[in-house]
Coordinates of C-alpha atoms in Angstrom, one line a residue:
P250 CA 65.4 4.8 85.1
Q251 CA 62.3 5.8 82.5
A252 CA 62.8 7.5 79.4
L253 CA 59.4 10.4 78.7
P254 CA 57.5 9.4 76.8
Q255 CA 57.9 12.2 73.6
T256 CA 55.2 15.0 73.1
G257 CA 54.9 17.4 70.9
V258 CA 52.0 20.0 69.3
P259 CA 51.9 20.5 66.1
V260 CA 52.7 24.0 64.7
I261 CA 50.9 25.4 61.8
E262 CA 53.7 28.3 60.6
V263 CA 52.0 31.7 59.7
D264 CA 52.9 33.7 57.6
A265 CA 52.8 37.6 58.7
D266 CA 53.8 39.3 54.8
L267 CA 50.7 36.9 53.4
T268 CA 47.3 38.6 53.6
T269 CA 44.6 36.8 55.6
V270 CA 42.9 34.9 52.7
Q271 CA 46.4 33.7 51.5
Q272 CA 46.7 32.9 55.5
L273 CA 43.8 30.6 55.8
A274 CA 45.0 29.4 51.8
R275 CA 47.3 27.7 53.3
L276 CA 46.0 26.8 57.1
L277 CA 42.5 25.5 56.4
P278 CA 44.8 22.3 54.1
A279 CA 46.2 22.2 56.6
L280 CA 43.7 21.2 59.8
G281 CA 42.0 18.8 57.3
E282 CA 40.1 21.1 54.8
R283 CA 39.9 20.2 51.1
M284 CA 38.3 20.8 48.2
P285 CA 36.9 17.8 46.2
I286 CA 38.6 16.2 43.7
S287 CA 36.3 13.8 41.8
A288 CA 38.2 10.7 39.7
A289 CA 35.3 11.4 36.6
A290 CA 36.3 14.3 36.5
E291 CA 37.6 14.6 32.3
V292 CA 40.6 15.3 33.0
F293 CA 41.9 12.6 34.4
A294 CA 40.6 10.5 31.0
Q295 CA 43.0 12.0 28.7
T296 CA 45.9 12.0 28.0
F297 CA 48.7 14.2 27.3
D298 CA 52.5 14.4 25.6
A299 CA 53.9 16.6 28.5
V300 CA 52.8 18.6 31.2
L301 CA 53.9 22.3 31.5
C302 CA 54.2 23.8 35.0
D303 CA 53.6 27.1 36.5
L304 CA 56.4 27.5 39.1
D305 CA 55.5 29.9 41.9
G306 CA 51.8 29.0 43.2
S307 CA 51.9 25.6 41.1
L308 CA 55.3 23.9 42.1
I309 CA 56.3 25.9 44.9
D310 CA 55.2 28.5 47.6
S311 CA 57.3 31.5 46.9
T312 CA 53.9 34.1 47.9
A313 CA 55.2 35.0 50.9
S314 CA 59.0 36.1 49.3
V315 CA 57.7 37.2 46.3
T316 CA 55.9 40.1 48.6
R317 CA 58.8 40.9 51.0
C318 CA 61.3 41.4 48.5
W319 CA 58.3 43.7 46.3
R320 CA 57.8 45.3 49.7
R321 CA 61.5 46.4 50.2
W322 CA 62.1 46.8 46.6
A323 CA 59.1 49.2 46.7
A324 CA 60.4 50.8 50.4
H325 CA 64.0 51.5 48.5
Y326 CA 62.3 53.0 45.6
G327 CA 59.6 54.9 47.1
V328 CA 57.2 53.1 45.0
S329 CA 53.5 53.0 46.8
D330 CA 51.5 49.9 47.7
E331 CA 48.9 51.0 45.5
A332 CA 50.6 51.1 41.9
L333 CA 52.7 47.7 43.3
Q334 CA 49.1 45.5 43.8
A335 CA 48.2 47.4 40.3
N336 CA 51.4 45.5 38.4
H337 CA 51.4 42.5 40.2
G338 CA 51.9 39.3 38.5
R339 CA 53.9 40.5 35.8
P340 CA 57.2 39.9 34.8
A341 CA 59.9 42.1 36.3
R342 CA 61.0 43.7 33.8
V343 CA 57.9 45.2 32.9
L344 CA 56.8 46.2 36.5
V345 CA 60.5 48.1 36.6
A346 CA 59.9 49.2 33.3
S347 CA 56.2 50.7 34.5
L348 CA 57.8 52.1 37.5
I349 CA 60.8 53.3 37.7
A350 CA 62.5 56.1 35.9
P351 CA 64.3 55.1 33.1
A352 CA 67.8 55.7 34.4
L353 CA 67.6 53.9 37.0
R354 CA 65.9 50.5 35.9
A355 CA 68.4 47.7 35.2
E356 CA 69.2 48.8 38.3
A357 CA 66.3 47.7 39.9
A358 CA 65.7 45.1 37.9
A359 CA 69.4 44.0 39.1
R360 CA 68.1 44.8 42.9
I361 CA 65.0 42.8 43.0
E362 CA 65.9 39.5 40.6
R363 CA 69.0 39.4 43.5
M364 CA 66.4 40.1 46.3
E365 CA 64.3 37.4 44.8
V366 CA 67.3 34.9 45.1
D367 CA 68.8 36.0 48.4
D368 CA 65.1 35.2 49.9
A369 CA 64.6 32.5 48.6
G370 CA 65.2 29.8 51.0
G371 CA 62.5 29.9 52.5
V372 CA 60.7 28.7 50.7
R373 CA 58.7 25.3 49.8
P374 CA 57.0 23.2 47.5
V375 CA 53.4 23.4 47.3
R376 CA 51.3 21.2 49.0
G377 CA 52.2 17.8 46.6
G378 CA 54.0 20.0 44.5
A379 CA 56.7 17.4 45.2
E380 CA 55.7 14.2 44.7
F381 CA 53.8 15.7 41.0
W382 CA 57.1 17.0 40.2
A383 CA 58.8 14.1 40.8
S384 CA 55.5 11.7 39.0
L385 CA 56.3 12.6 35.8
P386 CA 58.5 11.4 33.4
E387 CA 61.8 13.7 33.3
E388 CA 61.4 14.3 29.4
K389 CA 57.8 14.8 30.0
R390 CA 57.7 18.1 32.8
A391 CA 59.3 21.3 32.1
V392 CA 58.8 24.4 34.8
V393 CA 56.9 27.9 32.9
T394 CA 57.6 31.5 35.1
S395 CA 57.6 34.8 34.7
G396 CA 60.8 34.8 36.7
T397 CA 64.1 34.8 35.2
V398 CA 66.4 31.1 35.9
P399 CA 67.8 32.5 39.0
I400 CA 65.1 33.1 40.8
A401 CA 63.5 30.2 39.7
S402 CA 66.4 28.1 40.3
A403 CA 67.3 29.2 43.3
R404 CA 63.5 28.7 44.2
L405 CA 63.4 24.7 42.7
A406 CA 66.8 23.8 45.1
A407 CA 65.2 25.6 47.5
G408 CA 61.9 23.9 47.6
G409 CA 64.6 20.3 46.6
L410 CA 63.1 20.1 43.4
A411 CA 64.8 18.3 40.1
R412 CA 66.0 21.1 37.6
P413 CA 64.3 20.2 34.8
A414 CA 65.7 20.3 31.6
V415 CA 63.0 21.9 29.3
W416 CA 61.8 25.6 31.1
V417 CA 60.9 28.7 29.3
T418 CA 62.2 31.8 31.3
A419 CA 61.4 35.2 31.3
E420 CA 64.6 35.6 29.4
Q421 CA 63.1 33.6 26.3
V422 CA 59.7 35.6 25.8
A423 CA 58.9 38.9 24.5
R424 CA 56.3 39.1 26.4
G425 CA 55.4 38.2 29.5
K426 CA 51.7 37.4 30.9
P427 CA 49.3 37.2 30.1
D428 CA 50.6 36.9 26.8
P429 CA 50.2 33.7 25.5
E430 CA 53.5 33.1 24.2

């Protein structure tokens, strides 16, 4: 008997936890829409001693995971979506401190960290992120993130990216984003 030809339909995943704008940012490149990059751009003519990479959104696409976890966390503590969105992008300890009563802060911070570590299994590198990371000499690269070591470790592992020898995490800074520390 003759083997049947392989058939297939390209599949592009869409995550319902993302906004329409976030979904389009994923879908358009998957459909071939790309931003033009000029090889003549000044950055390509420069030499750098090392490269510091943000993790979430730069190397790892964790947006849906972060959104899911923080929504569940907010629902558990009765925090409104508006209050959550107004504080988005800040280190978890800062966000928790601004939204939760002092007596519950330690538990609330531990809960969101557990949730984000547990949900990290589905994250993937951003397009080209794994290749970019692998192209950098190990001694010349670092991860700089407002996430904690457990969260960053879980996301790097899920994305198949090697853990860096050098990184700066939330535990190492007194003031998080947007402070340049």
